[in-house]
PDB file of C-alpha atoms and ligand atoms in Angstrom:
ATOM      1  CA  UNK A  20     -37.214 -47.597 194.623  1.00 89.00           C
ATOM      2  CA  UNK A  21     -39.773 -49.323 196.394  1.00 94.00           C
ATOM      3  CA  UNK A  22     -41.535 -49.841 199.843  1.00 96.00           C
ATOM      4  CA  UNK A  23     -42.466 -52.680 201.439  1.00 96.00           C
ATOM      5  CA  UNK A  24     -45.178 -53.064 204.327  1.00 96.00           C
ATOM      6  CA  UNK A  25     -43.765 -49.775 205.983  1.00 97.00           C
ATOM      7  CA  UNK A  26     -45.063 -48.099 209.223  1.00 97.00           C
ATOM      8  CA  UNK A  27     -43.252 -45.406 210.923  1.00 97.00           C
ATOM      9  CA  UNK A  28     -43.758 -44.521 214.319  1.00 96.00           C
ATOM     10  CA  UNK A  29     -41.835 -41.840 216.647  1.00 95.00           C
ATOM     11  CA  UNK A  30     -41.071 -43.110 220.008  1.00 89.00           C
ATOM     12  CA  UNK A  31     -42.209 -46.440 221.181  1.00 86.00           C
ATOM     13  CA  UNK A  32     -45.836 -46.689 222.543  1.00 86.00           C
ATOM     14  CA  UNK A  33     -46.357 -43.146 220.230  1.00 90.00           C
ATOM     15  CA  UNK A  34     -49.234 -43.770 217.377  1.00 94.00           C
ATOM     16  CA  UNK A  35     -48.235 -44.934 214.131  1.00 96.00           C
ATOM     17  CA  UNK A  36     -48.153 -41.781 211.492  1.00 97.00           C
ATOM     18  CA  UNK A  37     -47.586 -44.728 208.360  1.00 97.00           C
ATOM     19  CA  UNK A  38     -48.967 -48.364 208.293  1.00 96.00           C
ATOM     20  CA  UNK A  39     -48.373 -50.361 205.433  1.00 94.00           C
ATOM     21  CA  UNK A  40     -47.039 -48.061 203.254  1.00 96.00           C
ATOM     22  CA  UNK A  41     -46.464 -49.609 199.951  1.00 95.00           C
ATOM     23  CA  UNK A  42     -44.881 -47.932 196.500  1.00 94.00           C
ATOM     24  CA  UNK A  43     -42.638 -47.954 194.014  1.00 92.00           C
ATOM     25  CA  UNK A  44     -41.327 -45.638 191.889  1.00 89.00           C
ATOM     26  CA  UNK A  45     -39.217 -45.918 188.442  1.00 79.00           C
ATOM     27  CA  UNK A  46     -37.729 -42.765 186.957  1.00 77.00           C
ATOM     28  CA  UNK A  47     -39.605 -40.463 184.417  1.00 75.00           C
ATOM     29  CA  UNK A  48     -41.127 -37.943 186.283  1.00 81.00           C
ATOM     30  CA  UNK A  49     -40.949 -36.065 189.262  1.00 92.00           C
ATOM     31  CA  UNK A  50     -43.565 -37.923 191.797  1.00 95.00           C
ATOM     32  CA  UNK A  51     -45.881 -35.768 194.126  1.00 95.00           C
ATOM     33  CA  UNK A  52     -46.306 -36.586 197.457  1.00 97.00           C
ATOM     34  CA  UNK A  53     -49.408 -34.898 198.326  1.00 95.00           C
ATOM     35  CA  UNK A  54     -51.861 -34.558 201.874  1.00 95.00           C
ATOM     36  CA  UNK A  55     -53.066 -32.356 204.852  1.00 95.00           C
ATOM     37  CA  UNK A  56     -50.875 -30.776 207.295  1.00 95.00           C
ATOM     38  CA  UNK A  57     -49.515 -34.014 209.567  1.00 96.00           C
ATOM     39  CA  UNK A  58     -50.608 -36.357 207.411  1.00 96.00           C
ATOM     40  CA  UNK A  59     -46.881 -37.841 207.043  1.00 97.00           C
ATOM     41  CA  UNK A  60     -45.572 -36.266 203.720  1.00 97.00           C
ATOM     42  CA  UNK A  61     -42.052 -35.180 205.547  1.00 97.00           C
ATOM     43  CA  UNK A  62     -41.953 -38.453 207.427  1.00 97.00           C
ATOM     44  CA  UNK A  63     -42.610 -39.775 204.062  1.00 97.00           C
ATOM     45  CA  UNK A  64     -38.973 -38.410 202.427  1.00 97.00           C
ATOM     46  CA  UNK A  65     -37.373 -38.581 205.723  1.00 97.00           C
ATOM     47  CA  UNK A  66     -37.656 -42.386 205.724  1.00 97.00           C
ATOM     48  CA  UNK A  67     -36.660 -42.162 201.655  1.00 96.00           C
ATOM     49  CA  UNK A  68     -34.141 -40.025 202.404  1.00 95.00           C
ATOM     50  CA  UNK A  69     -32.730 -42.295 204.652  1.00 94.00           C
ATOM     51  CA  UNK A  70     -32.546 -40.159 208.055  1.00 93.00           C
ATOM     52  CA  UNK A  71     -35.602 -41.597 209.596  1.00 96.00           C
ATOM     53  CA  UNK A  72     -35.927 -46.019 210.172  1.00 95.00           C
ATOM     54  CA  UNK A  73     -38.765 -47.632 209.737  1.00 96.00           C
ATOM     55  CA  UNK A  74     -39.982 -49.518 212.317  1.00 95.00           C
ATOM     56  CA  UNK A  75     -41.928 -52.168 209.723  1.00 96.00           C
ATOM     57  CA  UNK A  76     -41.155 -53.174 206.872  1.00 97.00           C
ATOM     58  CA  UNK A  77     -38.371 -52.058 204.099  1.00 96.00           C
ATOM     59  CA  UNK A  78     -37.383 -49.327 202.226  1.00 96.00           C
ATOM     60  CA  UNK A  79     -35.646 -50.003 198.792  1.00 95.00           C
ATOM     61  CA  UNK A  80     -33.808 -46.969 197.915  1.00 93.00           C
ATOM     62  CA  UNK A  81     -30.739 -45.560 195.920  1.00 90.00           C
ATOM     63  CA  UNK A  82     -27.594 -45.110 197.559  1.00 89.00           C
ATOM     64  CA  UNK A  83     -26.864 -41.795 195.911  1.00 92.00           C
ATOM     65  CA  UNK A  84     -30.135 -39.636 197.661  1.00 94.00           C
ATOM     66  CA  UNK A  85     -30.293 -35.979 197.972  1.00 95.00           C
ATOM     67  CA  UNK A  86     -32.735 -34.007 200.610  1.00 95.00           C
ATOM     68  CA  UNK A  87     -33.646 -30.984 200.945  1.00 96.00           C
ATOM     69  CA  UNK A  88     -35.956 -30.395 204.334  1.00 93.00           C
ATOM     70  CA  UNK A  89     -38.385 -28.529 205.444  1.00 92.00           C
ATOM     71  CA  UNK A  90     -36.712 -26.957 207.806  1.00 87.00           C
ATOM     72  CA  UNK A  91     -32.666 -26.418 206.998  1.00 82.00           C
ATOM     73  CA  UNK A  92     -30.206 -26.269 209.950  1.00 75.00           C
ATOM     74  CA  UNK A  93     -29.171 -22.388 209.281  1.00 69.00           C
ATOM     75  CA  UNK A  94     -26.817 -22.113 212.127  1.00 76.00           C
ATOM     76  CA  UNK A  95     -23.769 -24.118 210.712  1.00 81.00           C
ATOM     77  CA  UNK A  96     -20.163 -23.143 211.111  1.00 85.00           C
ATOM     78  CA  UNK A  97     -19.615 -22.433 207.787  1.00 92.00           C
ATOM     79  CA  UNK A  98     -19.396 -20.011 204.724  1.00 95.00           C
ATOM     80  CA  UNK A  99     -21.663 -20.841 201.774  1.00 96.00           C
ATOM     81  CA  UNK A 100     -18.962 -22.039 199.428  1.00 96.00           C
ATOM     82  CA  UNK A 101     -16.807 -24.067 202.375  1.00 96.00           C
ATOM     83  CA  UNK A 102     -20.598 -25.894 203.438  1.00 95.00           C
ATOM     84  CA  UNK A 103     -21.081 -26.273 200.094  1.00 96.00           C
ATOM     85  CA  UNK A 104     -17.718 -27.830 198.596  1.00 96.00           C
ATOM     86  CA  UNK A 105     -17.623 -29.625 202.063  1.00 94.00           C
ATOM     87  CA  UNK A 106     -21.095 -31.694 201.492  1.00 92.00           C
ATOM     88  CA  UNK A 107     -19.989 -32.182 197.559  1.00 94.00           C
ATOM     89  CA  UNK A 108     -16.347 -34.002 199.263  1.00 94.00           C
ATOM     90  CA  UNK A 109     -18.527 -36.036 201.125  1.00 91.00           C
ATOM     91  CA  UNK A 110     -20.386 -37.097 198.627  1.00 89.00           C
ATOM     92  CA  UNK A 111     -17.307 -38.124 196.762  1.00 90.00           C
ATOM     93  CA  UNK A 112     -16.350 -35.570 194.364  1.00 93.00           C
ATOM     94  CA  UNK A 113     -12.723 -34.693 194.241  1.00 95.00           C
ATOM     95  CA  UNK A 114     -12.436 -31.219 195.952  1.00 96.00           C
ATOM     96  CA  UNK A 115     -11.872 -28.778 192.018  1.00 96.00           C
ATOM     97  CA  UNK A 116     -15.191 -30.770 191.208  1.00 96.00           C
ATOM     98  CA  UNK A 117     -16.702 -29.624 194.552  1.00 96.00           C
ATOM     99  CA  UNK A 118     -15.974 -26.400 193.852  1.00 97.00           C
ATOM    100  CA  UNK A 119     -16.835 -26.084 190.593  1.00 96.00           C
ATOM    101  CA  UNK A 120     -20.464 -27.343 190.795  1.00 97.00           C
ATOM    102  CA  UNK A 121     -20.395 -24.913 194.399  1.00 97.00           C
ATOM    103  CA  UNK A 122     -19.830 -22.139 192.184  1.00 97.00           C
ATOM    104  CA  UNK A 123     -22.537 -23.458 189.449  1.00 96.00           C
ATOM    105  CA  UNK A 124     -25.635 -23.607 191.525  1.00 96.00           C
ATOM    106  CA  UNK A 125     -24.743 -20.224 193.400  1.00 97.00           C
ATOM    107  CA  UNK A 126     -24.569 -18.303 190.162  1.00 95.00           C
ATOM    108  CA  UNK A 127     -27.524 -20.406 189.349  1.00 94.00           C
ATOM    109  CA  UNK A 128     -29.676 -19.076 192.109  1.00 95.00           C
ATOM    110  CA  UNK A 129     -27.729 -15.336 192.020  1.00 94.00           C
ATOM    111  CA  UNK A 130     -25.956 -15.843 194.925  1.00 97.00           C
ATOM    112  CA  UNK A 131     -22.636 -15.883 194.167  1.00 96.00           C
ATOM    113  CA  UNK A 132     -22.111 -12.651 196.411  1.00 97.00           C
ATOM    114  CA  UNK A 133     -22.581 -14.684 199.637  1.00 97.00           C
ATOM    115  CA  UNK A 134     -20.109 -17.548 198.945  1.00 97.00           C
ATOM    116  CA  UNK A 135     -18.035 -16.407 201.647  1.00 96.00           C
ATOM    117  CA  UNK A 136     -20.621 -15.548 204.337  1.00 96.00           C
ATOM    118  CA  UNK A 137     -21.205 -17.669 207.121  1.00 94.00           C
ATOM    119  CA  UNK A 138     -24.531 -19.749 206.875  1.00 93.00           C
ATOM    120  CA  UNK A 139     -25.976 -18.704 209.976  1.00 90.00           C
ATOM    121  CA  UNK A 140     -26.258 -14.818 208.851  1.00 92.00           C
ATOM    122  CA  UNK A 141     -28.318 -15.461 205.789  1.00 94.00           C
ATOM    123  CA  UNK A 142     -31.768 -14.035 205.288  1.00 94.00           C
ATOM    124  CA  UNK A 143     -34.703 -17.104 205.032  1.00 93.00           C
ATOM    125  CA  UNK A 144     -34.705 -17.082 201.367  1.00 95.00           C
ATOM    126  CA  UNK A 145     -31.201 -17.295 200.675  1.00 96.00           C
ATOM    127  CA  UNK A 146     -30.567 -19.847 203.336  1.00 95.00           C
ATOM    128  CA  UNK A 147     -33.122 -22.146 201.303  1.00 96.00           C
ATOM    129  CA  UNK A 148     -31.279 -21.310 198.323  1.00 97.00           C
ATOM    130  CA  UNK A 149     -28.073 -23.050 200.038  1.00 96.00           C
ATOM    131  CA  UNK A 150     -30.215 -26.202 201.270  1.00 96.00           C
ATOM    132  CA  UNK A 151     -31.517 -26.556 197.328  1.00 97.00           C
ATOM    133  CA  UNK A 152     -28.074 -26.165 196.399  1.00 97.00           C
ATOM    134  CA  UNK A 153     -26.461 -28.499 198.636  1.00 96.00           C
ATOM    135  CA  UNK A 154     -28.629 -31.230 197.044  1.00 96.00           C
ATOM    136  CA  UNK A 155     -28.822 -30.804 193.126  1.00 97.00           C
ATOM    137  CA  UNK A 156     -24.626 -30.640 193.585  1.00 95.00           C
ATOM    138  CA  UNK A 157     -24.679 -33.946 194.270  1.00 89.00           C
ATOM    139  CA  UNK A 158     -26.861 -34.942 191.242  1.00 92.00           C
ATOM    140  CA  UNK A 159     -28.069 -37.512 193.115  1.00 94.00           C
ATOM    141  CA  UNK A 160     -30.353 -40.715 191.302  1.00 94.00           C
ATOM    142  CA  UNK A 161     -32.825 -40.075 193.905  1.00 96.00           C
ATOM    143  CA  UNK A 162     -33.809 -35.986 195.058  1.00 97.00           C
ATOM    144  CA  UNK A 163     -36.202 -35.431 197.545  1.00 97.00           C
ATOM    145  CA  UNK A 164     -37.756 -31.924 197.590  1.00 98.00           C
ATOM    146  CA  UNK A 165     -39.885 -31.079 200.991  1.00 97.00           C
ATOM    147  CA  UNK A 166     -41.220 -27.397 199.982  1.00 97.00           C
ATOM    148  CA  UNK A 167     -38.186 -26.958 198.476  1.00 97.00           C
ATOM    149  CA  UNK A 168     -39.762 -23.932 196.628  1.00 96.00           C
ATOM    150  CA  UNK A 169     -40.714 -22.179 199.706  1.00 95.00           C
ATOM    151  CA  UNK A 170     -39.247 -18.603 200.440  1.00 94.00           C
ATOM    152  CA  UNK A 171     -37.537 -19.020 197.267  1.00 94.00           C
ATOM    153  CA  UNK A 172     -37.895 -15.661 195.105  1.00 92.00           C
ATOM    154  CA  UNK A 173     -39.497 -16.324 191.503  1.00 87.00           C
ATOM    155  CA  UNK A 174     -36.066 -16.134 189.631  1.00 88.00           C
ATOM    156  CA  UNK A 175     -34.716 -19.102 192.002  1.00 91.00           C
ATOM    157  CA  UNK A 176     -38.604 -21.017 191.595  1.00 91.00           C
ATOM    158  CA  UNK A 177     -38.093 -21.241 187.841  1.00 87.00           C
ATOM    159  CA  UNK A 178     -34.629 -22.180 188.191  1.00 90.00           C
ATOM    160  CA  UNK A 179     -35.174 -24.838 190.379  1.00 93.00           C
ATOM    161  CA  UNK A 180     -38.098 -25.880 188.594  1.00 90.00           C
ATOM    162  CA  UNK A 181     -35.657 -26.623 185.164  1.00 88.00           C
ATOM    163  CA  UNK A 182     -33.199 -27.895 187.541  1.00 92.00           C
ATOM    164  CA  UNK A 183     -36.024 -31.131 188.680  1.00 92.00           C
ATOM    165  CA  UNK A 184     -36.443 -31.123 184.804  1.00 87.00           C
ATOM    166  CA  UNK A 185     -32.488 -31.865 184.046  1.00 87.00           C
ATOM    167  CA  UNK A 186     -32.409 -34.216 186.975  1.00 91.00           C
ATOM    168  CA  UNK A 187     -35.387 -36.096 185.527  1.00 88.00           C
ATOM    169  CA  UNK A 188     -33.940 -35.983 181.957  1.00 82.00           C
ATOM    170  CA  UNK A 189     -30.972 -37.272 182.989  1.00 86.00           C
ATOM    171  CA  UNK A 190     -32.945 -40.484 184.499  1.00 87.00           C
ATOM    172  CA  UNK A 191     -33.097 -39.295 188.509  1.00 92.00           C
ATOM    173  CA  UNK A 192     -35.990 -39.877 189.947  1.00 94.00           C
ATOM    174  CA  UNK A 193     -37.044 -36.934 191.540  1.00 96.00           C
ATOM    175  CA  UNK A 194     -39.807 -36.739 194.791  1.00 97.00           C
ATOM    176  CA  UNK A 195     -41.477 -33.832 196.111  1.00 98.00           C
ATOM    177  CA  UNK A 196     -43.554 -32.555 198.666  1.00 97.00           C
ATOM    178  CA  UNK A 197     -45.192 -28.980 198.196  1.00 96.00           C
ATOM    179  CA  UNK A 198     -48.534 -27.645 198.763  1.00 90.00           C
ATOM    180  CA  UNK A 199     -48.909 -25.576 195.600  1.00 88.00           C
ATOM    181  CA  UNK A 200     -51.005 -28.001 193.189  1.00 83.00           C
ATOM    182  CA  UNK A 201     -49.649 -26.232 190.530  1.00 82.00           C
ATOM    183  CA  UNK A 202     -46.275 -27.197 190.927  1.00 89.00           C
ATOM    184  CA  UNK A 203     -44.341 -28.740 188.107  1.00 88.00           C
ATOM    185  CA  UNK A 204     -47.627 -29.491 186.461  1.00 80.00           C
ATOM    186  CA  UNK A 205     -47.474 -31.116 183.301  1.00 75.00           C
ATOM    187  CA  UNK A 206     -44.043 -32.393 184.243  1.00 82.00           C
ATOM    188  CA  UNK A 207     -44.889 -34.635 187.503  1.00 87.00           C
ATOM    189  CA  UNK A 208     -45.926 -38.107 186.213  1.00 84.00           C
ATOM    190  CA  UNK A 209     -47.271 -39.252 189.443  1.00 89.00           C
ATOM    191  CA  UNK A 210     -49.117 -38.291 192.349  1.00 92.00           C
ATOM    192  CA  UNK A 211     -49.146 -40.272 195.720  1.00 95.00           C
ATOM    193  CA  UNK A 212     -51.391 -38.943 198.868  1.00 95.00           C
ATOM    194  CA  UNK A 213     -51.167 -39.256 202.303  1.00 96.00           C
ATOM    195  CA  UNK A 214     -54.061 -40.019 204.273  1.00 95.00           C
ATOM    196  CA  UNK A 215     -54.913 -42.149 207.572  1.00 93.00           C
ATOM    197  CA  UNK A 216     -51.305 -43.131 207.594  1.00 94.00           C
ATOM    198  CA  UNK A 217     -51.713 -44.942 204.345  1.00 94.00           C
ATOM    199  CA  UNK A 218     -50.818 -43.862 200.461  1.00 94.00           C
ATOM    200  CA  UNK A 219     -53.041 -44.049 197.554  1.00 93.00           C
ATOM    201  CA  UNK A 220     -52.028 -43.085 193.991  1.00 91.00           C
ATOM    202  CA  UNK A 221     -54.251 -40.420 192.574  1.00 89.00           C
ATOM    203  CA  UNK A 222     -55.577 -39.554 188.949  1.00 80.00           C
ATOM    204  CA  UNK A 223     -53.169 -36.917 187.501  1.00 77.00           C
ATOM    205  CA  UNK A 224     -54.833 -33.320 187.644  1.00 68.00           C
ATOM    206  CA  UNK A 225     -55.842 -32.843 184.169  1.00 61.00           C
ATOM    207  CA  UNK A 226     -53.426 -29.784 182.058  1.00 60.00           C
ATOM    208  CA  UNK A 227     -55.651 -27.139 181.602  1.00 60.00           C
ATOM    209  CA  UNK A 228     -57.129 -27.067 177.849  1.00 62.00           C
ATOM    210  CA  UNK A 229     -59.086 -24.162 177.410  1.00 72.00           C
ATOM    211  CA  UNK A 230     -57.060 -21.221 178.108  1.00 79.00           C
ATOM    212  CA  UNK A 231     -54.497 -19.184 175.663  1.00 87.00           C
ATOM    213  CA  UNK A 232     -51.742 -21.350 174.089  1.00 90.00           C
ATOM    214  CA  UNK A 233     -48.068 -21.725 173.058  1.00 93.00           C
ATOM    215  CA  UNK A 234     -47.151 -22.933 169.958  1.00 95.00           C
ATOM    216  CA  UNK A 235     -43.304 -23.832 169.150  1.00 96.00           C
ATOM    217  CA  UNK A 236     -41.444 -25.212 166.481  1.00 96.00           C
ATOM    218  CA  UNK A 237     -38.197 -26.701 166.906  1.00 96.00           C
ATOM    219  CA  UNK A 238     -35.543 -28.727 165.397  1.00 96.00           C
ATOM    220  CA  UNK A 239     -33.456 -31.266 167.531  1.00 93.00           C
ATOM    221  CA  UNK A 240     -31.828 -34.451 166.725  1.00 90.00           C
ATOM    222  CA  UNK A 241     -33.832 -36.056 169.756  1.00 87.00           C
ATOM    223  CA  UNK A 242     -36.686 -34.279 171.869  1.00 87.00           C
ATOM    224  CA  UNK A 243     -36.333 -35.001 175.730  1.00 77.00           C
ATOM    225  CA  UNK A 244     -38.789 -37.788 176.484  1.00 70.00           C
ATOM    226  CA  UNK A 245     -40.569 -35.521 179.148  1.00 69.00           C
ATOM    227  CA  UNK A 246     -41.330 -31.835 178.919  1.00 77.00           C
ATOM    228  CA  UNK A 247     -43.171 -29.275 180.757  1.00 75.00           C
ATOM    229  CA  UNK A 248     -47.074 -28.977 179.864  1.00 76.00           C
ATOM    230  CA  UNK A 249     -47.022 -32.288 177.990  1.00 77.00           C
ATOM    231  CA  UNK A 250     -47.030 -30.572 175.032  1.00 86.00           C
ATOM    232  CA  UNK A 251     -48.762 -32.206 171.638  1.00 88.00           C
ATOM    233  CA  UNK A 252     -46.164 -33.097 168.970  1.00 91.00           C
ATOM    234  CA  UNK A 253     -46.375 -32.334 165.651  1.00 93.00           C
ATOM    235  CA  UNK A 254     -43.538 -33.836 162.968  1.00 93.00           C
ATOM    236  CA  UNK A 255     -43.443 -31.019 160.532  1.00 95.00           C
ATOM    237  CA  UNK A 256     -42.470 -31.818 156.527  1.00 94.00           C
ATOM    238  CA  UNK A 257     -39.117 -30.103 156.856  1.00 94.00           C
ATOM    239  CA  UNK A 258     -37.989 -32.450 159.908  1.00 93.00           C
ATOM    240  CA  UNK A 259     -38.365 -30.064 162.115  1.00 95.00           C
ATOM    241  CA  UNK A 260     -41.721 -30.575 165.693  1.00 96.00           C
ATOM    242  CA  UNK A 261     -44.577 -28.757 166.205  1.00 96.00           C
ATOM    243  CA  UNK A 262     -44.956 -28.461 170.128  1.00 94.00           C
ATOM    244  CA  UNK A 263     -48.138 -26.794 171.505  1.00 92.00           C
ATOM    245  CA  UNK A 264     -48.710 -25.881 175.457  1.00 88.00           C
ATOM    246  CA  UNK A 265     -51.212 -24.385 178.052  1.00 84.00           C
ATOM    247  CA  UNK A 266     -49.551 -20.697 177.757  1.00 84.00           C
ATOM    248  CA  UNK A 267     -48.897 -21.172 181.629  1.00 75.00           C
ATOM    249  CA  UNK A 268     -46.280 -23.928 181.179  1.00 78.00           C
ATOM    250  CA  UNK A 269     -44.713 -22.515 177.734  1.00 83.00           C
ATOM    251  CA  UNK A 270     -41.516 -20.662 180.712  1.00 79.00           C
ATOM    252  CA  UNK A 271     -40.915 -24.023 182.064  1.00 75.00           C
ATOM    253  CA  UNK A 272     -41.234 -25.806 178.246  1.00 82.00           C
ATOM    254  CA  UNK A 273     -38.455 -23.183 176.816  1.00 84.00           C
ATOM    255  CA  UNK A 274     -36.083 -23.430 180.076  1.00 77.00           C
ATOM    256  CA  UNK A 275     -36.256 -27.124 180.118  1.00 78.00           C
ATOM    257  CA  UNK A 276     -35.531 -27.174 176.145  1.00 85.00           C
ATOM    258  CA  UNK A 277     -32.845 -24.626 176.268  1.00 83.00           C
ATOM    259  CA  UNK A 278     -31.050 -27.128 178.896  1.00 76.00           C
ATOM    260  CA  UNK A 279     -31.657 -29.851 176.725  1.00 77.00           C
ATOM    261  CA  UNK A 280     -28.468 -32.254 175.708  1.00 76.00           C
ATOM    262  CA  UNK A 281     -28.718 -32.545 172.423  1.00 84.00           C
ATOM    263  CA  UNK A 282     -28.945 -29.150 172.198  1.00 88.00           C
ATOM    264  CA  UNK A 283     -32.426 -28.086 170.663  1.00 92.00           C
ATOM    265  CA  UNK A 284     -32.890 -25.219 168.337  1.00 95.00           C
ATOM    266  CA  UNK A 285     -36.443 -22.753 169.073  1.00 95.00           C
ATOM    267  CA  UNK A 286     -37.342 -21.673 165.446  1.00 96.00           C
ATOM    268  CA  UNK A 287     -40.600 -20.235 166.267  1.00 95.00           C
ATOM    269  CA  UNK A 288     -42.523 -19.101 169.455  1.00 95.00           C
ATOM    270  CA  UNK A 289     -46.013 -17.839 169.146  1.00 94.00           C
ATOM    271  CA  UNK A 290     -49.031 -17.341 171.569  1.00 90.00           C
ATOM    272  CA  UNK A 291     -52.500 -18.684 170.352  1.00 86.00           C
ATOM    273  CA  UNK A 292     -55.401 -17.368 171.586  1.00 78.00           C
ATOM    274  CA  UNK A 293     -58.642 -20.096 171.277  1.00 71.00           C
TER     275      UNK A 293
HETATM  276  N1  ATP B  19     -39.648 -35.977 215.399  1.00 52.84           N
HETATM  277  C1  ATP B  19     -40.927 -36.208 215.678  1.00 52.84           C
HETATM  278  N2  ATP B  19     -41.294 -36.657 216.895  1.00 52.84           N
HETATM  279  C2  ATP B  19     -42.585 -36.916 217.198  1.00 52.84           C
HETATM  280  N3  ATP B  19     -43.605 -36.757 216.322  1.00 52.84           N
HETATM  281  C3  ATP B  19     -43.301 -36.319 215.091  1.00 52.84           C
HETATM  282  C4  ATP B  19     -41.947 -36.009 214.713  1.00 52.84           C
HETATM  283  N4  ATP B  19     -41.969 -35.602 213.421  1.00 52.84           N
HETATM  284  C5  ATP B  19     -43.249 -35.639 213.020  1.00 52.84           C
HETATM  285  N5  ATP B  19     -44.054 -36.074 214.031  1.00 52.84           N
HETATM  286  C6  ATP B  19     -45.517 -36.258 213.957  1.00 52.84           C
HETATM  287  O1  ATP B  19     -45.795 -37.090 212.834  1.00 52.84           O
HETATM  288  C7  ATP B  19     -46.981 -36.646 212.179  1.00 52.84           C
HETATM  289  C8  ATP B  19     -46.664 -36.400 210.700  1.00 52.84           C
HETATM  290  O2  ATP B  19     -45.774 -35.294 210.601  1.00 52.84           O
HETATM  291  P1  ATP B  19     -45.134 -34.845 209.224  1.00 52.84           P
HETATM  292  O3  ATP B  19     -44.219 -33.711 209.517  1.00 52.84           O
HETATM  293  O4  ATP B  19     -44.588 -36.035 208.535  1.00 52.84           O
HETATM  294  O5  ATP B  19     -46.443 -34.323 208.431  1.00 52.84           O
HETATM  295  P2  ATP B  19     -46.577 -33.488 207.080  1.00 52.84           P
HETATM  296  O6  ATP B  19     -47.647 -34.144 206.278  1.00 52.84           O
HETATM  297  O7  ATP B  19     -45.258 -33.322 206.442  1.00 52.84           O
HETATM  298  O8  ATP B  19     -47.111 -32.083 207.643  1.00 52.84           O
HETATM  299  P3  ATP B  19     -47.024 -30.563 207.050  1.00 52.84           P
HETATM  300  O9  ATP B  19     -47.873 -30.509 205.805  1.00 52.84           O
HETATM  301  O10 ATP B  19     -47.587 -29.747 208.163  1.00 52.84           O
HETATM  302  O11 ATP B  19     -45.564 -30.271 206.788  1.00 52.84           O
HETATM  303  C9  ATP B  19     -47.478 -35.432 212.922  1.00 52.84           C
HETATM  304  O12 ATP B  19     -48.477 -35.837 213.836  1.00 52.84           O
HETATM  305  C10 ATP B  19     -46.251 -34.959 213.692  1.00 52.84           C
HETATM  306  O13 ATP B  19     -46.601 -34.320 214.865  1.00 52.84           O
END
């Protein structure tokens, strides 16, 4: 996915929120689009996502893209499951499919007691859990997150952070905005900010290494290529790994291994304190 000389302005005559915006991507980590409020970050995925045109330049990007807004449209004429298997025909899946991956990501999130309530009377948080599910059906090559975690509830937070994780192991390439530095640290390979209309990679914020850790040892056939909290790796005599975490990522290590494909056994899990 790449960018080429882009500026982005809204209206003509109105000042230009990107010049020269140039990047490219490659899958193997989710990317984080980072800056202040109005710097551009939602302009950003709109123009990646495909529903905003650049005025300069080119954008480069998959055809299968998935977007998730800020702000999602909650007054649609629709149940949750119709919307839902509705977006996943459009997308081209044959309607069972549709349905089947519908009823996936609302058990996923724990919703699956509002698939036949219309959109529009859905509290904020479960509304949000709709818009993230409307876009990991898809399993698009490229998912764009705007504050996708936003009025989520913890349970749906950690599920949609191992959901990023089995898009990105399954070679997506995944793009978010979100103003929680802390998010999907240790998996995010990337980090792209917004600032004067232009983007600059920055260093990647360094995993904390002082604090408790996790220590787990597993057996797999192959060990995805990216995991949560970067963990060291350890071959052990028997053929079995040695991984070892910041505690604060070891939840998002042992979600993203127990969805791992081939499977991947969890021997041991033990807490080290330095
Ligand atoms: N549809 C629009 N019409 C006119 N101006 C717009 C429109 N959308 C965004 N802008 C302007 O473009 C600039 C960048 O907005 P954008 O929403 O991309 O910023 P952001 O970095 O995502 O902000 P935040 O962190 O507050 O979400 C702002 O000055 C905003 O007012």
């Amino acid at each position: 996915m790449r960018l080429t000389g882009v500026g982005k302005r809204y209206g003509r005559g109105g000042p230009w929120v990107l010049r020269e915006v140039e990047l490219t991507l490659r899958p193997g980590g989710p990317v984080r689009i980072e800056g202040a409020n109005g710097s551009g970050k939602s302009t950003l995925l709109k123009l990646l996502a495909g529903i905003e045109r650049a005025e300069r330049g080119t954008v480069e990007a998959p055809a299968g893209r998935a977007y998730v807004p800020e702000r999602f449209p909650p007054a649609l004429p629709f149940d949750v499951r119709d919307y839902l298997c509705h977006l996943g025909r459009i997308r081209g899946l044959a309607a069972g499919e549709a349905r089947r991956r519908a009823d996936h990501w609302l058990e996923r999130f724990g919703i699956a007691g509002y698939a036949g309530t219309p959109i529009g009377r859905l509290s904020k948080g479960t509304c949000q859990k709709v818009a993230v599910a409307q876009a990991l059906l898809a399993e698009a090559e490229l998912l764009l997150l705007d504050e996708a975690w936003t009025g989520l509830d913890q349970a749906a937070r950690g599920e949609l952070d191992g959901a990023v994780a089995e898009r990105v192991a399954a070679g997506a390439l995944v793009v978010f905005v979100d103003h929680d530095p802390t998010r999907l640290a240790g998996l995010t390979t990337a980090v792209h900010r917004v600032d004067g209309g232009t983007l600059h990679e920055v260093p990647l914020p360094a995993v904390d290494g002082d604090g408790p850790r996790t220590a787990l040892v597993v057996e797999a056939e192959v060990l995805p290529e990216w995991l949560p909290g970067r963990p060291g790796r350890k071959p052990l005599a028997d053929g079995a790994t040695r991984l070892d975490v910041p505690a604060a990522h070891s939840d998002a290590l042992l979600r993203r291994l127990l969805a791992a494909h081939p499977p991947v056994h969890i021997r041991s899990v033990r807490e080290e304190t330095p």
